[in-house]
Tab-separated table of C-alpha atoms and ligand atoms in Angstrom:
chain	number	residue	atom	x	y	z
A	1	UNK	CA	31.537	-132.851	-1.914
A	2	UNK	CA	30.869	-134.776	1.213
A	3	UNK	CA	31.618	-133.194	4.579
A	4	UNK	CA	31.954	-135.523	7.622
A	5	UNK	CA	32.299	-134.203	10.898
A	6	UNK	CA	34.996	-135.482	13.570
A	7	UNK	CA	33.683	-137.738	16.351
A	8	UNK	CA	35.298	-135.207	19.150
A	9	UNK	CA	33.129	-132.292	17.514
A	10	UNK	CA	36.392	-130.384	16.272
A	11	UNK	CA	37.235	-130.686	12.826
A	12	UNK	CA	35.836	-132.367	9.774
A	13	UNK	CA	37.011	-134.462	6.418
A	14	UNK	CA	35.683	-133.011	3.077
A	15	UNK	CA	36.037	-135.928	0.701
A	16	UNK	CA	35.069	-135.831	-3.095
A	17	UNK	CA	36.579	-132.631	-4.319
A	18	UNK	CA	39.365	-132.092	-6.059
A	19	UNK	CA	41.556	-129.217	-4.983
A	20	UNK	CA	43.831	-128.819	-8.180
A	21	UNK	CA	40.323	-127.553	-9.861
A	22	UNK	CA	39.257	-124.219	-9.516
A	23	UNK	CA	36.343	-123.740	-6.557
A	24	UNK	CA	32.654	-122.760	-7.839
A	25	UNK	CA	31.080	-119.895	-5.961
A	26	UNK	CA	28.837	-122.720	-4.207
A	27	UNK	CA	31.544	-124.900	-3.222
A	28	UNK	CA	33.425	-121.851	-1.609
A	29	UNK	CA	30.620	-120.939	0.382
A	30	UNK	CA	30.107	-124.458	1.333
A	31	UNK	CA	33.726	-124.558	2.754
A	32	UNK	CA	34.001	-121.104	3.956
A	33	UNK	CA	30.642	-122.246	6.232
A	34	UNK	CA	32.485	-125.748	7.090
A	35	UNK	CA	35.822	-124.099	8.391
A	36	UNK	CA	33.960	-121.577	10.281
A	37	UNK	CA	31.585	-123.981	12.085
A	38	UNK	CA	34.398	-126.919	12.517
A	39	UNK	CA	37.421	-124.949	12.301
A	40	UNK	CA	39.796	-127.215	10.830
A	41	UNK	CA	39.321	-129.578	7.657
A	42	UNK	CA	41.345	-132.079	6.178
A	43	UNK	CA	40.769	-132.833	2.321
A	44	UNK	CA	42.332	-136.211	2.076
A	45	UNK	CA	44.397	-137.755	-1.195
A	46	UNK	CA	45.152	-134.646	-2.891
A	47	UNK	CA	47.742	-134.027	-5.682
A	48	UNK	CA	48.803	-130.659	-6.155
A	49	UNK	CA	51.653	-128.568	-7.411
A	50	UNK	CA	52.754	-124.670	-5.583
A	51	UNK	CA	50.565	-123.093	-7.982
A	52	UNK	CA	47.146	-125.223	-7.554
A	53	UNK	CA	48.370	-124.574	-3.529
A	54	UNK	CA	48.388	-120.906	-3.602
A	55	UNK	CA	45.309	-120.774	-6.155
A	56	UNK	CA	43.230	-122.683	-3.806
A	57	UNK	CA	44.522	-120.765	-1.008
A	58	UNK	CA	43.425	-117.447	-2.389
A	59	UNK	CA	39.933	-117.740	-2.885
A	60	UNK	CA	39.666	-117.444	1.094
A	61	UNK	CA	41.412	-114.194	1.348
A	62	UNK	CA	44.972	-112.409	0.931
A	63	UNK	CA	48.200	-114.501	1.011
A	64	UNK	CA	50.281	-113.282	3.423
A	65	UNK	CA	54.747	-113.194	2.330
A	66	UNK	CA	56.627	-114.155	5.204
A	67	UNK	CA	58.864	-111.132	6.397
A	68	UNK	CA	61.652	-113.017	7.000
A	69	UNK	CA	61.660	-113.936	3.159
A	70	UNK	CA	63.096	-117.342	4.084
A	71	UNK	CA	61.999	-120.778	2.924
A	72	UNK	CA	59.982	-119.973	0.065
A	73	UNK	CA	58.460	-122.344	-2.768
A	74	UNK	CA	61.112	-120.967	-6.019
A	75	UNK	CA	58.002	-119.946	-8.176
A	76	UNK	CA	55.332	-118.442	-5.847
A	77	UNK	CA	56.846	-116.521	-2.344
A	78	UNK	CA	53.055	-116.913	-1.065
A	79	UNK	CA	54.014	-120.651	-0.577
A	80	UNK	CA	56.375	-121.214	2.632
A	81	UNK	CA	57.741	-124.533	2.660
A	82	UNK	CA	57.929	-126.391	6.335
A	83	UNK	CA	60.814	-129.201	6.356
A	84	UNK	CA	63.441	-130.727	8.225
A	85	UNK	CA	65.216	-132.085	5.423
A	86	UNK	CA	68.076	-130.456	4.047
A	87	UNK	CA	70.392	-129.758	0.077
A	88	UNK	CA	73.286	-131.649	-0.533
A	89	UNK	CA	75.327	-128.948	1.350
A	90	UNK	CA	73.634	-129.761	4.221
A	91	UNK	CA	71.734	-126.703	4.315
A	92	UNK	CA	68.060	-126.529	5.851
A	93	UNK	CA	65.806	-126.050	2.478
A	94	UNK	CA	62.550	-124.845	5.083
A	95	UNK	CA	61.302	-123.948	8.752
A	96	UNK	CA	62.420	-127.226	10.471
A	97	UNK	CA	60.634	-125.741	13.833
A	98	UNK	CA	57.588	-123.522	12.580
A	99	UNK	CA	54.406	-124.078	15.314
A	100	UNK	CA	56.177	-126.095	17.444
A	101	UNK	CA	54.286	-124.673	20.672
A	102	UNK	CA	51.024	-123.396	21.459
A	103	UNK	CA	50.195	-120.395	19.727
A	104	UNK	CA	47.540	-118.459	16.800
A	105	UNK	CA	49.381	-117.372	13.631
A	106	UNK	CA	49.587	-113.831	13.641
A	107	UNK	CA	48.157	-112.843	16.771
A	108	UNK	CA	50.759	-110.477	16.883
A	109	UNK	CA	50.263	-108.802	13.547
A	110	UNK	CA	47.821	-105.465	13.282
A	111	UNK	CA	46.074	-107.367	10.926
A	112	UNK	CA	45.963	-110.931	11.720
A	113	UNK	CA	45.420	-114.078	10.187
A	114	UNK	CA	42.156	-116.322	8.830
A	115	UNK	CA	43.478	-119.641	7.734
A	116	UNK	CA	46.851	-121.515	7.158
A	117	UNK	CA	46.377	-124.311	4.326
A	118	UNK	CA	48.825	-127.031	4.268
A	119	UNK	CA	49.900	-129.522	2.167
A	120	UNK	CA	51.830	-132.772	3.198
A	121	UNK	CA	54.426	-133.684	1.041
A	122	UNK	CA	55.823	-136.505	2.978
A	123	UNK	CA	55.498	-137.683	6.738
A	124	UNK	CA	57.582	-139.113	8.839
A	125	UNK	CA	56.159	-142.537	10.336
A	126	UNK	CA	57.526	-145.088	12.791
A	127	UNK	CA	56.159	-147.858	14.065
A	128	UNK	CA	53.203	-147.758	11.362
A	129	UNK	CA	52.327	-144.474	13.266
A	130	UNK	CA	52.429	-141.101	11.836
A	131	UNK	CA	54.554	-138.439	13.601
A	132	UNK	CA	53.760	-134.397	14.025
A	133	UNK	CA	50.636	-134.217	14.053
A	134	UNK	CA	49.383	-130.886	14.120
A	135	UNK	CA	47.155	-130.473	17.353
A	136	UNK	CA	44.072	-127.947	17.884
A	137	UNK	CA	41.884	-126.448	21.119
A	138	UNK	CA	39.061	-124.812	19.934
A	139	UNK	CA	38.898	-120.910	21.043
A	140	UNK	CA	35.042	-121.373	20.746
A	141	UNK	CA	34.878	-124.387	23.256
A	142	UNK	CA	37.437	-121.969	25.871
A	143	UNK	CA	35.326	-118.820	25.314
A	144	UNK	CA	32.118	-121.148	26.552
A	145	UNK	CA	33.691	-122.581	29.528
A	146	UNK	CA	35.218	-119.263	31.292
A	147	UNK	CA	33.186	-118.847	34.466
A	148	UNK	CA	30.548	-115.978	33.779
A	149	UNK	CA	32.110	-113.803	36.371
A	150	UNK	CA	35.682	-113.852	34.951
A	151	UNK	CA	33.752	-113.146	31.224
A	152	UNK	CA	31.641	-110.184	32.784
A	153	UNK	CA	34.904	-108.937	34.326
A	154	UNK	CA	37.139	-109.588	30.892
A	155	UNK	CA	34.500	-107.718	28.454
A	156	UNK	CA	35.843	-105.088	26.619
A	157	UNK	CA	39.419	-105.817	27.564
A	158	UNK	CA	42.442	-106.041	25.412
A	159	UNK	CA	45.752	-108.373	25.135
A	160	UNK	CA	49.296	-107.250	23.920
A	161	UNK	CA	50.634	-109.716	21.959
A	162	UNK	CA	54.488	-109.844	20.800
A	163	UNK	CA	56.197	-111.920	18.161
A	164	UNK	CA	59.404	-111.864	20.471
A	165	UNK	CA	57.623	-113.976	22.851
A	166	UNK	CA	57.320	-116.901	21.199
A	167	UNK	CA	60.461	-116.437	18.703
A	168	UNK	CA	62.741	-115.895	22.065
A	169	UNK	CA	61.339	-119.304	23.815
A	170	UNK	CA	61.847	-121.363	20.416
A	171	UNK	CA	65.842	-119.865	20.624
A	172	UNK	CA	65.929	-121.469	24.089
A	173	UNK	CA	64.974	-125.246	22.709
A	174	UNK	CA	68.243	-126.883	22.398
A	175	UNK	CA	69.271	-127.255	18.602
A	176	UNK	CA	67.306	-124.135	17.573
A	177	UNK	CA	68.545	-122.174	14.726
A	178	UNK	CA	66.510	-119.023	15.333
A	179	UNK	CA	69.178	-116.288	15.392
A	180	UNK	CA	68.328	-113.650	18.604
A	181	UNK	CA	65.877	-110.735	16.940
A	182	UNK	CA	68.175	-107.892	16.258
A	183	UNK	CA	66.884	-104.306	17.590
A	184	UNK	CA	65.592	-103.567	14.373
A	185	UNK	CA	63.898	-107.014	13.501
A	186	UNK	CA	61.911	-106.107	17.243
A	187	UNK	CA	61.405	-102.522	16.164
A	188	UNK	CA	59.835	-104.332	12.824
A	189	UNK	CA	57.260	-106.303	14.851
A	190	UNK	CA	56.111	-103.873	17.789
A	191	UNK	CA	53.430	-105.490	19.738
A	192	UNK	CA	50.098	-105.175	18.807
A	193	UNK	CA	46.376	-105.050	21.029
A	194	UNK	CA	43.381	-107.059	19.969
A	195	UNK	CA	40.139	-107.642	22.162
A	196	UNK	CA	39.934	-110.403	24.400
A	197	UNK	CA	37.251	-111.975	23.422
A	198	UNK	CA	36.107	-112.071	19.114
A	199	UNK	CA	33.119	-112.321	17.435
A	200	UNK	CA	33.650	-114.947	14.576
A	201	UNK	CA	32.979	-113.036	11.334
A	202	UNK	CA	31.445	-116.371	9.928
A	203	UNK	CA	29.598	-117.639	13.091
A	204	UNK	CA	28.910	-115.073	15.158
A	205	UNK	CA	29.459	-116.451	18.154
A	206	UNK	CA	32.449	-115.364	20.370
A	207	UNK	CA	35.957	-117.065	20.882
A	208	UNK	CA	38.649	-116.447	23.155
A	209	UNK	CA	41.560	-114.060	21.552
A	210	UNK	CA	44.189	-114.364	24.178
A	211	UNK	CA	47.333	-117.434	22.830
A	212	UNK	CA	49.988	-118.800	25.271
A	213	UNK	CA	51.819	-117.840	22.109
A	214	UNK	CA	52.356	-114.457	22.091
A	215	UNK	CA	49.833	-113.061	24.296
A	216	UNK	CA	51.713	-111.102	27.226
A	217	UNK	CA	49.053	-108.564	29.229
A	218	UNK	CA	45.640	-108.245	29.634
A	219	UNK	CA	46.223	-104.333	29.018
A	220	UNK	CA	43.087	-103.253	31.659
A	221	UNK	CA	44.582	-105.013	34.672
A	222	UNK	CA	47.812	-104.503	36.800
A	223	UNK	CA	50.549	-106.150	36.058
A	224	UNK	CA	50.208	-109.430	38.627
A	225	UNK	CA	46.399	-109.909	38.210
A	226	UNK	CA	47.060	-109.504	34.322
A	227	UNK	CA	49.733	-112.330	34.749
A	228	UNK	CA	46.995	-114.909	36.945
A	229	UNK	CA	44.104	-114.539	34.287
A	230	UNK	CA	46.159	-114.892	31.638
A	231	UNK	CA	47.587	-118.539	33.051
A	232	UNK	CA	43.880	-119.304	33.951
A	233	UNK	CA	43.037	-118.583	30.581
A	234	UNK	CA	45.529	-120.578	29.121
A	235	UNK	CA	45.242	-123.576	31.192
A	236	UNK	CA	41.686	-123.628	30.493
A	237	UNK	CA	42.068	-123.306	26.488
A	238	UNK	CA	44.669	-126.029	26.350
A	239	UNK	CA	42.010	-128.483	28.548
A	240	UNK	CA	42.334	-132.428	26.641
A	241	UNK	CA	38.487	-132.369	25.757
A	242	UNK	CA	38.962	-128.868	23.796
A	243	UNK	CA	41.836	-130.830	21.778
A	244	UNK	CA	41.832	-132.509	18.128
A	245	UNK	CA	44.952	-133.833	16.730
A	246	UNK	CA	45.095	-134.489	12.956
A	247	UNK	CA	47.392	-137.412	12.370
A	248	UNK	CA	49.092	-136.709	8.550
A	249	UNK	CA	48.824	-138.788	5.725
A	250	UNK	CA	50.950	-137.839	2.533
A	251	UNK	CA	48.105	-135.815	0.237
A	252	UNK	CA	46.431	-133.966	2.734
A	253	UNK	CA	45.559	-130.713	2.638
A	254	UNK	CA	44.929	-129.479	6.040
A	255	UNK	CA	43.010	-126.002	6.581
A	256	UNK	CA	42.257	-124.489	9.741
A	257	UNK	CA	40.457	-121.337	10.853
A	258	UNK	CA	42.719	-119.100	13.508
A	259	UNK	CA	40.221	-117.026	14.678
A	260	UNK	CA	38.542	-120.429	16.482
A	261	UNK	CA	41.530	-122.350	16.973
A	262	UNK	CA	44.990	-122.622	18.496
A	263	UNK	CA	47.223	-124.789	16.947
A	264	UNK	CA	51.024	-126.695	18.261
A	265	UNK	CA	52.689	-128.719	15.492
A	266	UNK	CA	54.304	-131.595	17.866
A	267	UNK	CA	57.983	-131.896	17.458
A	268	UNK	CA	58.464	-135.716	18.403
A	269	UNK	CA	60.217	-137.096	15.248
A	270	UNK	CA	63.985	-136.849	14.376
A	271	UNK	CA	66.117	-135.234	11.737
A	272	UNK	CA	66.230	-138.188	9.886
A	273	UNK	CA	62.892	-138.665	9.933
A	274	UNK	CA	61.478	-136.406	7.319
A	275	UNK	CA	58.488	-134.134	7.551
A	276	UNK	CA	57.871	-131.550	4.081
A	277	UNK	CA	54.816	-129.699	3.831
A	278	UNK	CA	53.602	-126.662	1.530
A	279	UNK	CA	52.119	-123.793	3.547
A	280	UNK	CA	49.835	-120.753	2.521
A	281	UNK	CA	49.198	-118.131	5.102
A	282	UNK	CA	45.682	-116.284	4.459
A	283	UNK	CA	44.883	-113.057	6.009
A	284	UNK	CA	41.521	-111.940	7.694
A	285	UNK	CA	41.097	-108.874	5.258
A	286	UNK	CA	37.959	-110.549	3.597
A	287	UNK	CA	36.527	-109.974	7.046
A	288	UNK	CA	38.294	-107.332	9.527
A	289	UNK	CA	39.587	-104.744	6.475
A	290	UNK	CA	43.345	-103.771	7.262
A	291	UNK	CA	43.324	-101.915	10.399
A	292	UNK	CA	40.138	-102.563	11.502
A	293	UNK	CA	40.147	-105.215	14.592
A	294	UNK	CA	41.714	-102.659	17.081
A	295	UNK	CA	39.024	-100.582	16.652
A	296	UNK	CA	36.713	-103.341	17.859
A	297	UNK	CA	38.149	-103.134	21.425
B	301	SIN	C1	52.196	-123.787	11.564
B	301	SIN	O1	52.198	-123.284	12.692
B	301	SIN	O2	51.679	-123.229	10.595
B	301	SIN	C2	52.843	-125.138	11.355
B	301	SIN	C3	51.921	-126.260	11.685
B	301	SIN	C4	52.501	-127.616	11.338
B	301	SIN	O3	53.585	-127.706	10.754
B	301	SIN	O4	51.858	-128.612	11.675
């Protein structure tokens, strides 16, 4: 394989390997190296079916099953399908509005996520141009640019993060179909603490942890200083020259590490206009066992 790195220093294309085909032990560790140190990677021209998806997927850790058992691929319920196209009833057949915002998959899960691998299907174009794109800001490139102050004062800290937060925002976008969370859907998803600041388990160096998302306090500070950092923080993650934005062509598979990223899938293209991906969610149990990351606070 051939692995060519972005010209904004985010991201990277791995050409010459074919994803449909089981991964070698070498080739794994050769990608599981490239996603840490670029954190996202786009294997162009692919053609695969749910199965080679979620196969592929695997190899990087445990699939995670959407609660809301929604939206699934009809063979494999590891494989969540993202769409705005709907059946002949008229009926949605996936998440029209999954990502559309700044946030880190499963920030607000005990155990959170590694990598999301998706596979486009078909994209929506106008103009010769494609439409949502999936944008990134590198957690790596934020961590480095907080003032050393504001780190020496943030060490050690923690940030609640809720799945309401970013569920209840999406419910205010006009044409949203996310039904309010009932009592016990909240009670399902309590919110969850995670350090600040991360050490990547494939780098080593350390990333900022804290996602306009679903982050909601810094859990050290009063409430109104918690509230100031926290914007500081995520002004300065979302800064243009921390960006990348992957522009979709049908056949990709696009991978991206959480742990160094945040990611916003941009909403500017219209219902007729149709966007139909395959999407594995893999968990970070390969390196923070179950249960293990809140300990590290
Ligand atoms: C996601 O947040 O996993 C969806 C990203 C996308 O559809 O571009």
């Amino acid at each position: 394989m051939n692995i060519n790195i972005n010209s904004g220093g985010i991201g990277a294309q791995v050409l010459n390997l074919d994803l449909s085909k089981p991964l070698d032990e070498d080739e794994y560790s050769q990608l599981e190296i490239a996603l840490g140190t670029h954190s996202v990677l786009c294997f162009p021209a692919q053609r695969l079916n749910s199965t080679q998806l979620k196969e592929f997927s695997q190899r990087f850790g445990t699939l995670e099953i959407n609660v809301a058992n929604m939206f699934q691929d009809t063979l494999h319920p590891e494989v969540m399908i993202l769409s705005n196209k709907v059946d002949e009833k008229g009926e949605p057949i996936g998440f029209k509005d999954a990502g559309q915002d700044w946030h880190t998959d499963m920030s607000y899960s005990k155990d959170i996520a590694f990598s999301n691998v998706l596979y486009g299907i078909e994209i929506p174009y106008r103009d010769g141009k494609p439409l949502g794109n999936t944008a990134f800001c590198s957690t790596r490139k934020a961590y480095a640019a907080i003032p050393i102050d504001l780190k020496e004062r943030l060490k050690g800290m923690t940030v609640t993060h809720d799945f309401a937060k970013f569920w209840d925002n999406m419910r205010k976008r006009p044409g949203s179909l996310r039904a309010e969370l009932t009592p016990s859907q909240r009670a399902a998803k309590p919110p969850v603490s995670h350090p600040i600041f991360l050490k990547h388990p494939i780098t080593g160096d350390t990333v900022l942890y804290a996602n306009p998302g679903y982050a909601i306090r810094i859990n050290e500070l009063d409430e109104a200083e918690s509230e100031r950092i926290l914007q500081t923080l995520f002004e300065l993650q979302l800064r243009p020259e921390f960006q990348y934005e992957h522009r979709w062509r049908v056949g990709d598979v696009l991978m991206w590490d959480n742990i160094s990223t945040l990611h916003n899938a941009v909403a500017d293209y219209k219902a007729d206009e149709h966007r139909h991906i395959m999407r594995c969610q893999v968990m970070a149990d390969r390196y923070f066992p179950r249960g293990t990351l809140a300990m590290k606070a």
